[in-house]
């Protein structure tokens, strides 16, 4: 796309992390744009697909001035075609944050799964007071100390700040649907766990999977329970939905939402499953020693000082493991003074 060199090999891509803001053609007609992020996970991969009807962008990045500048540099003066589209894989702000910017400033149509779009709308519109109340009730139930509850009470709506706007119009993308981008047919695979309806795109012809955050080469995608999905079993759904990837070719090229393209999807899925199996056993053993709340368990699993943001993910991750163990009949829940603790059955 940027010049006539052949696309680099997967080995080359694995060794060479692309420069932030630069385009690297990963396969013919599909380029990776690495975007810097202002959070500990310091980048996201956005993909650009050349299509006769117009440019197709997969995910948009976080709402920061730096990223908006990268988009302007990348898109200004370029022929975007008659129907440029941005497919957003899930509502997380590092993926969704600038979808509205692409729509407003460059006329992109937005494609999303319905649940992801609804959550983005709900989170962006929620009042600070409402978020504070839901969050505090949720973490109090899971045994959080009064000091930490106060800190959470004052966080406000962090989602709204990290998102440029929520476009009113979008085209719904559904599991099993086929989409043609750049002459390749992609089947939509929606997977739950990291978010409720994350969109992955599989092209059997091209032996290619755009895996979003569902399958990352080295990071374990978080499968947390937060106040907005308090009754969910995201880890159970995450593990179950790996079945949807069972028929992929073993040498399928995976283009992930973070880190580098890789092959070996089935090996990676097996690693992710065994990682969670180990964690489930750890959590079970701690609860067998004595009844524990999620907030008591979080520092046992996640060592070191956690800031507020990390604490939310750590506690949310623990809750996900507790919920799955409870669902499997290995743990039971007790309530004392409105606080939940879990012990072996
Ligand atoms: Zn994500």
CSV table of C-alpha atoms and ligand atoms in Angstrom, one decimal, residues 90 92 94-95 194-195 198 213 222 258, ligand 1:
chain,number,residue,atom,x,y,z
A,90,UNK,CA,-15.7,-4.0,20.7
A,92,UNK,CA,-13.4,-0.7,24.8
A,94,UNK,CA,-8.8,1.8,22.9
A,95,UNK,CA,-10.8,0.3,20.0
A,194,UNK,CA,-13.6,-10.0,27.0
A,195,UNK,CA,-16.7,-8.1,26.0
A,198,UNK,CA,-16.7,-9.0,20.3
A,213,UNK,CA,-8.7,-8.9,21.7
A,222,UNK,CA,-9.1,-9.7,30.6
A,258,UNK,CA,-2.5,-5.8,20.3
B,1,LIG,ZN1,-10.4,-4.8,24.7
